[in-house]
Tab-separated table of C-alpha atoms and ligand atoms in Angstrom:
chain	number	residue	atom	x	y	z
A	1	MET	CA	18.710	22.768	-68.283
A	2	GLU	CA	19.664	25.297	-65.686
A	3	THR	CA	16.773	27.991	-66.565
A	4	GLN	CA	14.491	25.000	-66.025
A	5	ILE	CA	15.796	24.372	-62.499
A	6	GLU	CA	15.557	27.631	-61.937
A	7	SER	CA	12.131	27.982	-63.277
A	8	LEU	CA	11.197	24.920	-60.883
A	9	ARG	CA	12.409	26.495	-57.799
A	10	ILE	CA	10.387	29.869	-58.448
A	11	GLU	CA	7.612	27.670	-59.240
A	12	ALA	CA	8.126	25.115	-56.115
A	13	LEU	CA	8.889	28.607	-53.687
A	14	SER	CA	5.425	30.137	-54.817
A	15	ALA	CA	3.608	26.821	-54.264
A	16	LEU	CA	4.632	26.803	-50.885
A	17	ALA	CA	3.599	30.171	-50.505
A	18	GLY	CA	0.349	29.753	-51.336
A	19	ALA	CA	-0.058	26.260	-49.025
A	20	SER	CA	-2.215	27.574	-46.179
A	21	ASP	CA	-2.705	24.009	-44.276
A	22	ALA	CA	-1.445	20.523	-44.021
A	23	ALA	CA	-3.231	19.057	-46.301
A	24	SER	CA	-1.850	21.685	-49.270
A	25	LEU	CA	1.560	21.289	-47.649
A	26	LYS	CA	1.357	17.407	-48.352
A	27	GLU	CA	0.634	18.076	-51.976
A	28	VAL	CA	3.130	20.558	-52.826
A	29	ARG	CA	5.843	17.803	-51.120
A	30	VAL	CA	4.681	15.121	-53.499
A	31	ASN	CA	4.212	17.194	-56.474
A	32	PHE	CA	7.953	18.296	-56.583
A	33	LEU	CA	9.928	15.769	-54.221
A	34	GLY	CA	7.751	12.764	-54.961
A	35	LYS	CA	9.113	10.263	-56.597
A	36	THR	CA	7.254	11.389	-60.020
A	37	GLY	CA	7.535	15.029	-58.716
A	38	SER	CA	9.023	17.748	-61.033
A	39	ILE	CA	12.150	17.617	-59.192
A	40	SER	CA	12.645	14.200	-59.642
A	41	LEU	CA	11.194	13.705	-63.397
A	42	LEU	CA	13.826	16.737	-64.057
A	43	SER	CA	16.885	14.593	-62.664
A	44	GLU	CA	16.088	11.739	-64.930
A	45	GLY	CA	16.887	14.075	-67.797
A	46	MET	CA	20.533	14.208	-66.816
A	47	ARG	CA	20.890	10.808	-68.373
A	48	HIS	CA	21.275	12.764	-72.193
A	49	LEU	CA	23.515	15.249	-70.680
A	50	SER	CA	27.071	15.040	-71.488
A	51	LYS	CA	29.787	14.177	-68.966
A	52	GLU	CA	30.893	17.789	-68.860
A	53	ASP	CA	27.917	19.441	-67.744
A	54	ARG	CA	26.703	16.677	-65.588
A	55	PRO	CA	28.566	17.622	-62.085
A	56	LEU	CA	27.345	21.620	-62.415
A	57	ILE	CA	23.828	20.439	-63.038
A	58	GLY	CA	23.398	17.760	-60.655
A	59	LYS	CA	25.099	19.844	-58.142
A	60	LEU	CA	22.160	22.346	-59.043
A	61	LEU	CA	19.747	19.926	-58.993
A	62	ASN	CA	20.840	18.733	-55.219
A	63	GLU	CA	20.675	22.482	-54.303
A	64	LEU	CA	17.377	23.001	-55.361
A	65	ARG	CA	15.814	19.457	-53.490
A	66	THR	CA	17.658	20.719	-50.679
A	67	ALA	CA	16.186	24.437	-50.586
A	68	VAL	CA	12.674	22.987	-51.401
A	69	THR	CA	12.959	20.423	-48.907
A	70	ALA	CA	13.972	23.269	-46.337
A	71	ALA	CA	11.254	25.677	-47.078
A	72	LEU	CA	8.793	22.858	-46.583
A	73	ASN	CA	9.798	21.945	-43.199
A	74	GLU	CA	9.848	25.389	-42.419
A	75	LYS	CA	6.328	25.942	-43.502
A	76	GLU	CA	5.248	23.065	-41.907
A	77	GLY	CA	6.734	23.923	-38.636
A	78	ALA	CA	5.229	27.487	-38.964
A	79	LEU	CA	1.649	25.993	-39.712
A	80	ALA	CA	1.866	23.534	-36.875
A	81	ALA	CA	2.914	26.302	-34.423
A	82	ALA	CA	-0.232	28.600	-35.945
A	83	SER	CA	-2.737	25.810	-34.928
A	84	ASP	CA	-1.386	25.016	-31.350
A	85	ALA	CA	-1.959	28.728	-31.001
A	86	ALA	CA	-5.209	28.911	-32.436
A	87	ALA	CA	-6.081	25.893	-29.886
A	88	PHE	CA	-4.305	27.713	-26.665
A	89	ALA	CA	-6.668	30.963	-27.418
A	90	PHE	CA	-9.292	29.200	-25.789
A	91	ILE	CA	-7.047	28.538	-22.601
A	92	ASP	CA	-7.573	31.481	-19.847
A	93	ALA	CA	-4.116	30.866	-18.172
A	94	THR	CA	-5.606	33.231	-15.484
A	95	LEU	CA	-8.662	31.010	-14.415
A	96	PRO	CA	-7.821	29.412	-10.876
A	97	GLY	CA	-7.486	26.214	-11.379
A	98	THR	CA	-9.335	23.041	-10.028
A	99	LYS	CA	-7.696	21.811	-6.552
A	100	PRO	CA	-6.731	18.510	-6.709
A	101	GLU	CA	-8.010	17.061	-3.336
A	102	ALA	CA	-5.179	15.433	-1.544
A	103	GLY	CA	-6.058	12.248	0.218
A	104	SER	CA	-5.216	10.940	3.737
A	105	LEU	CA	-4.963	7.807	5.182
A	106	HIS	CA	-7.676	6.276	6.997
A	107	PRO	CA	-6.894	6.514	10.958
A	108	LEU	CA	-6.684	2.793	11.858
A	109	THR	CA	-3.770	2.879	9.289
A	110	LEU	CA	-2.349	5.759	10.889
A	111	LEU	CA	-2.630	4.177	14.256
A	112	VAL	CA	-1.087	1.189	12.915
A	113	ASP	CA	1.792	2.694	11.314
A	114	ARG	CA	2.681	4.397	14.581
A	115	ALA	CA	2.356	0.707	16.717
A	116	VAL	CA	4.753	-0.542	14.183
A	117	GLN	CA	7.311	2.264	13.856
A	118	ILE	CA	7.754	1.976	17.697
A	119	PHE	CA	7.747	-2.082	17.809
A	120	ARG	CA	10.441	-1.734	14.659
A	121	ARG	CA	12.749	0.081	16.979
A	122	LEU	CA	12.533	-3.006	19.507
A	123	GLY	CA	13.594	-5.177	16.658
A	124	PHE	CA	10.051	-6.427	15.887
A	125	ALA	CA	9.319	-7.791	12.431
A	126	ILE	CA	5.969	-7.434	10.795
A	127	ALA	CA	4.005	-11.423	10.278
A	128	ASP	CA	0.896	-11.890	8.384
A	129	GLY	CA	-1.384	-14.744	7.993
A	130	PRO	CA	-4.965	-15.559	6.460
A	131	ASP	CA	-8.156	-13.928	7.381
A	132	ILE	CA	-9.983	-17.403	6.701
A	133	GLU	CA	-8.191	-20.055	9.092
A	134	THR	CA	-8.427	-23.514	9.828
A	135	GLU	CA	-9.749	-24.154	13.605
A	136	TRP	CA	-6.118	-25.345	14.731
A	137	HIS	CA	-4.599	-22.119	14.165
A	138	CYS	CA	-7.414	-20.186	15.970
A	139	PHE	CA	-8.315	-22.758	18.709
A	140	ASP	CA	-6.614	-25.990	19.249
A	141	ALA	CA	-3.179	-24.647	18.825
A	142	LEU	CA	-3.728	-21.961	20.944
A	143	ASN	CA	-4.902	-24.176	23.871
A	144	THR	CA	-8.571	-23.759	23.369
A	145	PRO	CA	-10.120	-27.084	22.905
A	146	ALA	CA	-13.364	-27.895	21.241
A	147	ASP	CA	-15.761	-26.939	24.469
A	148	HIS	CA	-14.392	-23.446	24.973
A	149	PRO	CA	-16.886	-20.712	24.617
A	150	ALA	CA	-14.706	-18.978	21.870
A	151	ARG	CA	-15.839	-21.817	19.656
A	152	ASN	CA	-19.308	-21.309	19.836
A	153	GLU	CA	-21.384	-21.125	16.505
A	154	GLN	CA	-22.815	-18.084	17.575
A	155	ASP	CA	-19.576	-16.442	18.166
A	156	THR	CA	-17.501	-17.226	15.206
A	157	PHE	CA	-18.354	-17.279	11.023
A	158	TYR	CA	-17.974	-20.884	9.947
A	159	LEU	CA	-17.403	-21.517	6.661
A	160	PRO	CA	-19.130	-24.719	4.983
A	161	ASP	CA	-15.754	-25.897	4.490
A	162	GLY	CA	-14.709	-26.147	8.494
A	163	HIS	CA	-12.640	-22.933	7.728
A	164	LEU	CA	-13.745	-19.620	9.711
A	165	LEU	CA	-12.908	-16.216	9.888
A	166	ARG	CA	-10.084	-15.878	12.510
A	167	THR	CA	-11.588	-14.535	15.651
A	168	HIS	CA	-8.082	-12.722	16.713
A	169	THR	CA	-4.771	-12.201	15.309
A	170	SER	CA	-3.202	-14.873	17.547
A	171	SER	CA	-3.564	-17.349	15.029
A	172	ILE	CA	-0.435	-15.387	13.182
A	173	GLN	CA	1.675	-16.374	16.557
A	174	ILE	CA	1.051	-20.015	15.252
A	175	ARG	CA	1.453	-19.839	11.874
A	176	THR	CA	4.920	-17.361	12.414
A	177	MET	CA	6.246	-20.388	14.921
A	178	VAL	CA	5.306	-23.291	12.704
A	179	GLN	CA	7.051	-21.723	9.619
A	180	GLN	CA	10.726	-20.463	11.684
A	181	PRO	CA	12.367	-21.754	14.622
A	182	PRO	CA	12.973	-19.275	17.401
A	183	PRO	CA	13.952	-16.702	18.032
A	184	ILE	CA	11.191	-14.776	16.958
A	185	ARG	CA	10.173	-11.165	17.575
A	186	ILE	CA	7.192	-10.182	15.698
A	187	ILE	CA	4.187	-7.923	15.137
A	188	ALA	CA	0.750	-9.013	13.405
A	189	PRO	CA	-1.541	-6.093	12.742
A	190	GLY	CA	-4.543	-7.487	11.255
A	191	ALA	CA	-8.273	-7.822	10.518
A	192	ALA	CA	-10.215	-10.084	13.174
A	193	TYR	CA	-13.882	-11.144	12.953
A	194	ARG	CA	-16.413	-11.694	15.535
A	195	ARG	CA	-20.385	-12.903	15.234
A	196	ASP	CA	-21.502	-9.404	17.137
A	197	GLU	CA	-24.414	-7.808	16.758
A	198	VAL	CA	-22.974	-4.330	15.428
A	199	ASP	CA	-23.972	-0.921	17.104
A	200	ALA	CA	-22.206	1.734	18.255
A	201	THR	CA	-19.371	-0.083	20.515
A	202	HIS	CA	-19.381	-3.666	18.333
A	203	LEU	CA	-18.659	-4.220	14.869
A	204	ALA	CA	-17.920	-8.140	13.165
A	205	GLN	CA	-14.703	-7.234	11.839
A	206	PHE	CA	-12.162	-5.027	14.084
A	207	THR	CA	-8.565	-4.682	13.981
A	208	GLN	CA	-5.625	-6.450	16.412
A	209	MET	CA	-2.074	-6.274	16.522
A	210	GLU	CA	-0.328	-9.289	17.586
A	211	GLY	CA	2.989	-9.281	19.426
A	212	LEU	CA	5.092	-12.232	19.731
A	213	TYR	CA	8.701	-12.591	21.674
A	214	VAL	CA	10.179	-16.174	21.731
A	215	ALA	CA	14.104	-16.878	22.991
A	216	PRO	CA	16.129	-18.361	25.711
A	217	LYS	CA	15.022	-16.496	28.897
A	218	VAL	CA	12.338	-14.309	27.793
A	219	SER	CA	10.738	-13.444	31.177
A	220	LEU	CA	7.399	-10.967	32.582
A	221	ALA	CA	10.230	-8.184	32.871
A	222	ASP	CA	10.766	-8.489	29.457
A	223	LEU	CA	6.916	-8.437	28.421
A	224	LYS	CA	6.454	-5.196	31.089
A	225	GLY	CA	9.209	-3.028	29.736
A	226	THR	CA	8.140	-3.837	26.152
A	227	ILE	CA	4.437	-2.819	26.686
A	228	GLU	CA	5.554	-0.077	28.620
A	229	PHE	CA	8.390	1.202	26.496
A	230	PHE	CA	5.403	1.038	23.652
A	231	PHE	CA	2.678	2.997	25.267
A	232	HIS	CA	5.154	5.938	26.968
A	233	GLU	CA	6.139	6.310	22.962
A	234	LEU	CA	2.675	6.339	21.813
A	235	PHE	CA	1.457	8.516	24.645
A	236	GLY	CA	3.993	10.093	26.294
A	237	PRO	CA	6.213	9.759	29.423
A	238	GLY	CA	3.235	10.246	31.872
A	239	THR	CA	1.023	7.376	30.819
A	240	GLU	CA	0.080	4.784	33.645
A	241	ILE	CA	-0.160	1.797	33.067
A	242	ARG	CA	-1.542	-1.643	34.967
A	243	PHE	CA	-1.242	-5.191	34.599
A	244	ARG	CA	-4.396	-6.773	35.894
A	245	PRO	CA	-4.579	-10.655	36.462
A	246	HIS	CA	-6.825	-12.444	33.866
A	247	PHE	CA	-6.828	-15.711	31.763
A	248	PHE	CA	-6.430	-16.900	28.314
A	249	PRO	CA	-5.888	-20.317	27.694
A	250	PHE	CA	-2.987	-19.901	25.563
A	251	THR	CA	-0.992	-17.731	28.103
A	252	GLU	CA	0.009	-18.440	31.811
A	253	PRO	CA	-0.096	-16.066	33.467
A	254	SER	CA	-2.103	-13.838	31.720
A	255	TYR	CA	-2.750	-10.095	32.333
A	256	GLU	CA	-5.227	-7.579	30.933
A	257	ILE	CA	-3.592	-4.170	29.956
A	258	ASP	CA	-5.028	-1.080	30.861
A	259	ILE	CA	-3.674	2.529	30.520
A	260	ARG	CA	-4.953	5.462	31.591
A	261	THR	CA	-3.282	9.370	30.266
A	262	GLU	CA	-4.873	12.564	29.870
A	263	ALA	CA	-4.833	12.176	26.234
A	264	LEU	CA	-7.783	9.720	26.253
A	265	GLY	CA	-9.970	11.427	28.572
A	266	GLY	CA	-7.796	10.761	31.996
A	267	LYS	CA	-9.837	6.911	32.147
A	268	TRP	CA	-8.573	3.846	32.730
A	269	MET	CA	-8.678	1.925	29.339
A	270	GLU	CA	-9.172	-1.953	28.912
A	271	LEU	CA	-6.667	-2.223	25.740
A	272	ALA	CA	-4.890	-5.474	25.789
A	273	GLY	CA	-4.165	-9.155	26.677
A	274	CYS	CA	-1.296	-10.299	27.656
A	275	GLY	CA	0.896	-13.117	29.373
A	276	MET	CA	4.007	-16.041	28.930
A	277	VAL	CA	3.302	-18.209	26.006
A	278	ASP	CA	1.598	-21.443	27.753
A	279	PRO	CA	4.090	-24.295	27.046
A	280	ALA	CA	1.040	-26.197	25.910
A	281	VAL	CA	1.461	-24.110	22.395
A	282	PHE	CA	5.029	-24.638	22.128
A	283	ALA	CA	4.053	-28.379	22.534
A	284	GLU	CA	1.035	-28.338	19.826
A	285	VAL	CA	3.788	-25.898	17.533
A	286	ASN	CA	6.447	-28.813	17.947
A	287	LYS	CA	3.989	-31.597	16.728
A	288	ALA	CA	3.257	-29.754	13.757
A	289	ARG	CA	6.826	-29.035	13.268
A	290	GLY	CA	7.736	-32.347	13.872
A	291	ASP	CA	10.936	-31.303	16.146
A	292	ASP	CA	11.795	-29.816	19.136
A	293	ALA	CA	12.901	-26.224	18.355
A	294	TYR	CA	9.995	-24.858	20.482
A	295	ASP	CA	11.457	-26.894	23.868
A	296	PRO	CA	10.097	-25.132	26.418
A	297	GLU	CA	13.018	-26.071	28.657
A	298	LYS	CA	15.294	-23.819	26.413
A	299	ILE	CA	13.164	-20.784	25.315
A	300	SER	CA	10.198	-18.952	26.971
A	301	GLY	CA	8.412	-16.284	25.257
A	302	PHE	CA	5.720	-13.542	25.669
A	303	ALA	CA	2.269	-12.378	23.646
A	304	PHE	CA	-0.050	-9.630	23.469
A	305	GLY	CA	-2.710	-8.725	21.275
A	306	PHE	CA	-3.960	-5.051	21.183
A	307	GLY	CA	-7.631	-4.236	20.152
A	308	LEU	CA	-6.825	-1.182	17.729
A	309	ASP	CA	-10.238	0.507	17.106
A	310	ARG	CA	-11.296	1.441	21.072
A	311	LEU	CA	-7.661	3.418	20.516
A	312	ALA	CA	-8.533	4.756	17.506
A	313	MET	CA	-12.062	5.850	18.813
A	314	ASN	CA	-10.190	7.618	21.318
A	315	LEU	CA	-7.473	9.468	19.560
A	316	THR	CA	-10.144	10.930	17.041
A	317	GLY	CA	-12.689	11.774	19.558
A	318	ILE	CA	-15.573	9.321	18.228
A	319	SER	CA	-18.262	7.854	20.401
A	320	ASP	CA	-19.252	5.199	17.329
A	321	ILE	CA	-17.243	2.683	15.833
A	322	ARG	CA	-19.322	2.203	13.263
A	323	MET	CA	-17.418	5.559	12.038
A	324	LEU	CA	-14.359	3.795	11.115
A	325	THR	CA	-15.814	1.696	8.675
A	326	GLN	CA	-18.597	3.944	6.865
A	327	ASN	CA	-16.143	5.811	4.450
A	328	ASP	CA	-17.960	8.957	5.580
A	329	LEU	CA	-15.200	11.974	4.016
A	330	ARG	CA	-16.205	14.231	6.613
A	331	PHE	CA	-14.664	12.458	9.270
A	332	LEU	CA	-11.715	10.539	7.268
A	333	SER	CA	-10.718	13.869	6.004
A	334	ARG	CA	-9.916	15.381	9.012
A	335	PHE	CA	-6.951	12.823	10.237
A	336	ASN	CA	-3.680	13.366	8.351
A	337	SER	CA	-2.009	12.291	11.377
A	338	LEU	CA	-2.525	10.718	14.860
B	401	LIG	N1	-6.131	-13.305	21.445
B	401	LIG	C1	-6.953	-12.712	22.418
B	401	LIG	C2	-8.188	-11.525	22.479
B	401	LIG	O1	-8.699	-11.286	21.152
B	401	LIG	C3	-6.319	-11.357	22.735
B	401	LIG	C4	-4.641	-11.739	23.300
B	401	LIG	C5	-4.678	-12.006	24.590
B	401	LIG	C6	-3.803	-12.261	22.618
B	401	LIG	C7	-3.231	-12.482	25.429
B	401	LIG	C8	-2.414	-12.310	23.059
B	401	LIG	C9	-2.438	-12.776	24.501
B	401	LIG	O2	-1.437	-12.625	22.713
B	401	LIG	O3	-0.930	-13.305	24.940
B	401	LIG	O4	-9.230	-11.274	23.422
């Protein structure tokens, strides 16, 4: 049996040497190591051996199996490496690669991010609300009665079920106050909609950022200080800011905010509305909450709303507001920061 083992070894190794691909290797594996392969068959012959011969033959058979398995594995590795090398032979690693295009954020997103960062340093948190609003959140609760021109069908997008696309982010003031008691200090960037004819200075969808601070003893001085801090951080300490008396139904007194800075062309620009929250708004919120959390005798607040599109236009130097929505990469890719 020893000679049989030896000749089987030679036979297996020469079969291996002749195998040149994965299929023929598999055949060798089956023929020699498989359940009915030659090595297994020879092992069965052990039964007829005497007790004395068995250990030696057993050992030789084991060695044969190990040696053939190792040689097979080695050959398999070598064949795989060769086929990898053949595949890579077609790749010219010295050719210049395709440069991945780095994306950039939209100028409005960059502006919102910067504004949010500044207000966060003052302790403002971000609040959110739906674009599709109820008339109550958008108008009634904001002290804007049914006969107010802002509610004209020509000015607003109404849905068949009576909902509307919010005409300002001020509705988020109401949503936040109904949900949580004071103190509140939030900003809310988001889309707003108006039924405007789209042209170089008007879009039917634009971007606003609302702000609201309600707590005991909040004053007009807090409002002015906050607004000044914001614009000085955004455009530098030389930025001039003026408050022009105005009217909004939901604030009393109300102002429009203009700023002037060389960064924006050195002309006065109207950027925002603001004011002290009208007690009538707190009254509506209390009614909806069913409590007296917003008692105007105990708390007060200021609110503001910025239009961000005009600001983005000035910062990017475009004269047509539609460029902000047209997704023209030649325009968008020029801005990695504002
Ligand atoms: N919602 C107003 C608008 O869209 C802007 C505004 C004015 C917001 C005064 C305010 C505010 O929060 O206090 O024209």
